[in-house]
């Protein structure tokens, strides 16, 4: 995780670095720092525990200037968040370095370096790199050669920005296993963990490839590939907008993002429908042709994106009659899975940079899948560059760590995928038209669900003093319950579990008492009566129920049962609708608890380390 920014320019780069860090703060926010080489060719550094604003405040009290610099916002992996562990790390005032990733052989390297007299001041794995570069410099006398050498010694994942006072106009950038882009300016170059960080200074980007090392001066950029051959990498013009997302009057980004779901959904549908049917090849060139061959689908993702995949599996088997397996990326990548013929691999990711999902995609590309498809919210991400087929959700920049609009737009994308596949496997035009109609009415229906906010806010007060909560659902509502539980624990720090309601009596019922609120999603479908029986089991044990129900579900407020009766007629898109009240519930519980909603403790928006 962590975010890296760096710059080599004719002008002072400190404000560019700070702005870059602000824009990367979603990647980690437990400490931050920046360093430059100043006019006296001395390395100057400022570091804080806490957020980028605290770094900006500290820096403004003791400012310095420099035309070459590196900066970092941290999400701790090795060593607790504090100043000594914050990057940049420096060795003997000669080399400074920022790192995103994990060095796996750091223990062995550290012992060797200590035996050679090098000092360690932090608990990070990063310090072995900066010390190793320093040591290699004693031998090689050239920063690039020293970095080449060190990259052969370290193993793990790393994006690096490195500078040294022995060569004060130079910045070396390394990409291996963690993302890094180069921004191309006029007589200046920048590096960053993503494009968004650099949009205020350039629209032109070079995406480094795996194993690349870039040697950057103000007027020259040379890139070496993993075999250390000089290579040309093309310049891409970004179409992203530099505007920093603002809260548009909402108290938190998360609330703004919850309320922007109707727009995000209609943007995601735009140009994907044609004459009340699904447009052709919306998943990429010849995707419809590929879909005719599909016998099964494998979906791989993490967290919220995994939950969207679970819902898609219900749809795919029910609507298209195609077998579907869904797996957590960190599991998939380390086991020998059996891949049957003509299986489509689908990875889902908001960021397109999640390390486990990215590794799963790379593995899938070697494993004989029919094709690979990435469903992603970031156009210029590693995943969209790597997959054979790509579908971009159009949720817009999601700032809140707790994913909301990315989830519902993923579901829209997945529903479009299921219909597109089903079309190639005998779905009638009439059924397709009905599903498209449901999709087209979705923005309006989601908007309607948002109107229950006040009612949900009132319920949220009951949760503020609770330590545990249980979420129940059946069928495609089970992943909705899982997502509701994840949202609540992420931002309000209440321990929340989710269960298939039918599983209750097989164990979790033992937990139920008056202090364990039980939340259920109850659309008016074929499972409603079964669910009602499960809810009776809770009430009979003194459990307090909070049910989000269709107004026709006949679930009314009574002793021990609070029902939010919603206008939410059932069709396949119901999981999207029923997600909304659970997002609002988690949000309002967190507000009452005074939690840091957009940047919850211990988490980062984009998990770019294992
Ligand atoms: C969701 O609220 C989470 N913050 C998290 O589970 C997230 O969905 C997960 O890390 C996957 O991220 P991705 O979609 O960017 O791959």
PDB file of N, CA, C and O and ligand atoms in Angstrom, residues 302-305 348-352 354 357 401-403 410 483 486-487 490 604-605 607, ligand 1:
ATOM      1  N   UNK A 302     -11.366  -9.376  -4.085  1.00  0.00           N
ATOM      2  CA  UNK A 302     -11.172  -9.216  -2.634  1.00  0.00           C
ATOM      3  C   UNK A 302     -12.272  -8.314  -2.057  1.00  0.00           C
ATOM      4  O   UNK A 302     -12.770  -7.417  -2.748  1.00  0.00           O
ATOM      5  N   UNK A 303     -12.551  -8.503  -0.783  1.00  0.00           N
ATOM      6  CA  UNK A 303     -13.412  -7.587  -0.019  1.00  0.00           C
ATOM      7  C   UNK A 303     -14.765  -7.364  -0.665  1.00  0.00           C
ATOM      8  O   UNK A 303     -15.457  -8.301  -1.074  1.00  0.00           O
ATOM      9  N   UNK A 304     -15.125  -6.100  -0.762  1.00  0.00           N
ATOM     10  CA  UNK A 304     -16.415  -5.733  -1.343  1.00  0.00           C
ATOM     11  C   UNK A 304     -16.549  -6.253  -2.774  1.00  0.00           C
ATOM     12  O   UNK A 304     -17.612  -6.713  -3.183  1.00  0.00           O
ATOM     13  N   UNK A 305     -15.466  -6.195  -3.526  1.00  0.00           N
ATOM     14  CA  UNK A 305     -15.521  -6.664  -4.917  1.00  0.00           C
ATOM     15  C   UNK A 305     -15.817  -8.165  -4.963  1.00  0.00           C
ATOM     16  O   UNK A 305     -16.514  -8.642  -5.860  1.00  0.00           O
ATOM     17  N   UNK A 348     -12.525  -8.678 -10.431  1.00  0.00           N
ATOM     18  CA  UNK A 348     -13.299  -7.465 -10.148  1.00  0.00           C
ATOM     19  C   UNK A 348     -12.498  -6.627  -9.168  1.00  0.00           C
ATOM     20  O   UNK A 348     -12.021  -7.132  -8.146  1.00  0.00           O
ATOM     21  N   UNK A 349     -12.352  -5.345  -9.492  1.00  0.00           N
ATOM     22  CA  UNK A 349     -11.591  -4.487  -8.590  1.00  0.00           C
ATOM     23  C   UNK A 349     -11.958  -3.029  -8.821  1.00  0.00           C
ATOM     24  O   UNK A 349     -12.017  -2.579  -9.961  1.00  0.00           O
ATOM     25  N   UNK A 350     -12.219  -2.320  -7.748  1.00  0.00           N
ATOM     26  CA  UNK A 350     -12.451  -0.885  -7.877  1.00  0.00           C
ATOM     27  C   UNK A 350     -11.177  -0.220  -8.408  1.00  0.00           C
ATOM     28  O   UNK A 350     -11.198   0.492  -9.394  1.00  0.00           O
ATOM     29  N   UNK A 351     -10.065  -0.473  -7.722  1.00  0.00           N
ATOM     30  CA  UNK A 351      -8.823   0.252  -7.995  1.00  0.00           C
ATOM     31  C   UNK A 351      -8.052  -0.289  -9.190  1.00  0.00           C
ATOM     32  O   UNK A 351      -7.309   0.436  -9.837  1.00  0.00           O
ATOM     33  N   UNK A 352      -8.174  -1.588  -9.421  1.00  0.00           N
ATOM     34  CA  UNK A 352      -7.351  -2.217 -10.463  1.00  0.00           C
ATOM     35  C   UNK A 352      -5.910  -2.396 -10.034  1.00  0.00           C
ATOM     36  O   UNK A 352      -5.044  -2.743 -10.842  1.00  0.00           O
ATOM     37  N   UNK A 354      -5.198  -3.852  -6.651  1.00  0.00           N
ATOM     38  CA  UNK A 354      -5.141  -4.742  -5.487  1.00  0.00           C
ATOM     39  C   UNK A 354      -4.162  -5.889  -5.754  1.00  0.00           C
ATOM     40  O   UNK A 354      -4.329  -6.647  -6.725  1.00  0.00           O
ATOM     41  N   UNK A 357      -5.452  -9.553  -6.271  1.00  0.00           N
ATOM     42  CA  UNK A 357      -6.279  -9.735  -7.474  1.00  0.00           C
ATOM     43  C   UNK A 357      -5.408  -9.647  -8.723  1.00  0.00           C
ATOM     44  O   UNK A 357      -5.589 -10.407  -9.679  1.00  0.00           O
ATOM     45  N   UNK A 401     -12.789   5.103   2.015  1.00  0.00           N
ATOM     46  CA  UNK A 401     -12.187   3.766   2.040  1.00  0.00           C
ATOM     47  C   UNK A 401     -13.274   2.695   1.926  1.00  0.00           C
ATOM     48  O   UNK A 401     -13.101   1.674   1.266  1.00  0.00           O
ATOM     49  N   UNK A 402     -14.399   2.937   2.566  1.00  0.00           N
ATOM     50  CA  UNK A 402     -15.507   1.976   2.481  1.00  0.00           C
ATOM     51  C   UNK A 402     -16.163   2.119   1.110  1.00  0.00           C
ATOM     52  O   UNK A 402     -16.710   3.155   0.768  1.00  0.00           O
ATOM     53  N   UNK A 403     -16.079   1.057   0.355  1.00  0.00           N
ATOM     54  CA  UNK A 403     -16.559   1.098  -1.021  1.00  0.00           C
ATOM     55  C   UNK A 403     -18.086   1.077  -1.067  1.00  0.00           C
ATOM     56  O   UNK A 403     -18.721   0.240  -0.432  1.00  0.00           O
ATOM     57  N   UNK A 410     -20.309  -2.161  -9.858  1.00  0.00           N
ATOM     58  CA  UNK A 410     -19.785  -3.490 -10.215  1.00  0.00           C
ATOM     59  C   UNK A 410     -20.951  -4.435 -10.461  1.00  0.00           C
ATOM     60  O   UNK A 410     -20.951  -5.256 -11.377  1.00  0.00           O
ATOM     61  N   UNK A 483     -21.922  -7.883   2.742  1.00  0.00           N
ATOM     62  CA  UNK A 483     -21.434  -6.527   2.452  1.00  0.00           C
ATOM     63  C   UNK A 483     -21.878  -5.548   3.548  1.00  0.00           C
ATOM     64  O   UNK A 483     -21.112  -4.675   3.969  1.00  0.00           O
ATOM     65  N   UNK A 486     -19.609  -6.059   6.460  1.00  0.00           N
ATOM     66  CA  UNK A 486     -18.278  -5.491   6.196  1.00  0.00           C
ATOM     67  C   UNK A 486     -18.293  -3.973   6.361  1.00  0.00           C
ATOM     68  O   UNK A 486     -17.400  -3.388   6.979  1.00  0.00           O
ATOM     69  N   UNK A 487     -19.353  -3.330   5.831  1.00  0.00           N
ATOM     70  CA  UNK A 487     -19.429  -1.869   5.938  1.00  0.00           C
ATOM     71  C   UNK A 487     -19.471  -1.455   7.404  1.00  0.00           C
ATOM     72  O   UNK A 487     -18.784  -0.533   7.829  1.00  0.00           O
ATOM     73  N   UNK A 490     -16.057  -2.039   9.136  1.00  0.00           N
ATOM     74  CA  UNK A 490     -15.018  -1.162   8.584  1.00  0.00           C
ATOM     75  C   UNK A 490     -15.051   0.244   9.178  1.00  0.00           C
ATOM     76  O   UNK A 490     -14.014   0.796   9.520  1.00  0.00           O
ATOM     77  N   UNK A 604      -6.642   0.993   4.233  1.00  0.00           N
ATOM     78  CA  UNK A 604      -6.284   1.893   3.134  1.00  0.00           C
ATOM     79  C   UNK A 604      -7.199   1.569   1.970  1.00  0.00           C
ATOM     80  O   UNK A 604      -7.734   0.469   1.873  1.00  0.00           O
ATOM     81  N   UNK A 605      -7.375   2.533   1.108  1.00  0.00           N
ATOM     82  CA  UNK A 605      -8.328   2.357  -0.001  1.00  0.00           C
ATOM     83  C   UNK A 605      -7.875   1.277  -0.964  1.00  0.00           C
ATOM     84  O   UNK A 605      -8.670   0.483  -1.442  1.00  0.00           O
ATOM     85  N   UNK A 607      -5.271  -1.841  -1.663  1.00  0.00           N
ATOM     86  CA  UNK A 607      -4.377  -2.745  -0.941  1.00  0.00           C
ATOM     87  C   UNK A 607      -3.344  -3.312  -1.917  1.00  0.00           C
ATOM     88  O   UNK A 607      -3.533  -4.380  -2.484  1.00  0.00           O
TER      89      UNK A 607
HETATM   90  C1  LIG B   1     -14.412  -2.160   0.845  1.00  0.00           C
HETATM   91  O1  LIG B   1     -15.195  -1.316   1.600  1.00  0.00           O
HETATM   92  C2  LIG B   1     -13.031  -2.315   1.216  1.00  0.00           C
HETATM   93  N1  LIG B   1     -12.401  -1.146   1.614  1.00  0.00           N
HETATM   94  C3  LIG B   1     -12.224  -3.408   0.596  1.00  0.00           C
HETATM   95  O2  LIG B   1     -12.805  -4.606   1.001  1.00  0.00           O
HETATM   96  C4  LIG B   1     -12.041  -3.434  -0.949  1.00  0.00           C
HETATM   97  O3  LIG B   1     -13.252  -3.724  -1.565  1.00  0.00           O
HETATM   98  C5  LIG B   1     -10.972  -4.469  -1.297  1.00  0.00           C
HETATM   99  O4  LIG B   1      -9.757  -4.085  -0.717  1.00  0.00           O
HETATM  100  C6  LIG B   1     -10.802  -4.664  -2.779  1.00  0.00           C
HETATM  101  O5  LIG B   1     -10.393  -3.493  -3.409  1.00  0.00           O
HETATM  102  P1  LIG B   1     -10.481  -3.343  -4.976  1.00  0.00           P
HETATM  103  O6  LIG B   1     -11.920  -3.408  -5.352  1.00  0.00           O
HETATM  104  O7  LIG B   1      -9.871  -1.998  -5.266  1.00  0.00           O
HETATM  105  O8  LIG B   1      -9.709  -4.456  -5.589  1.00  0.00           O
END
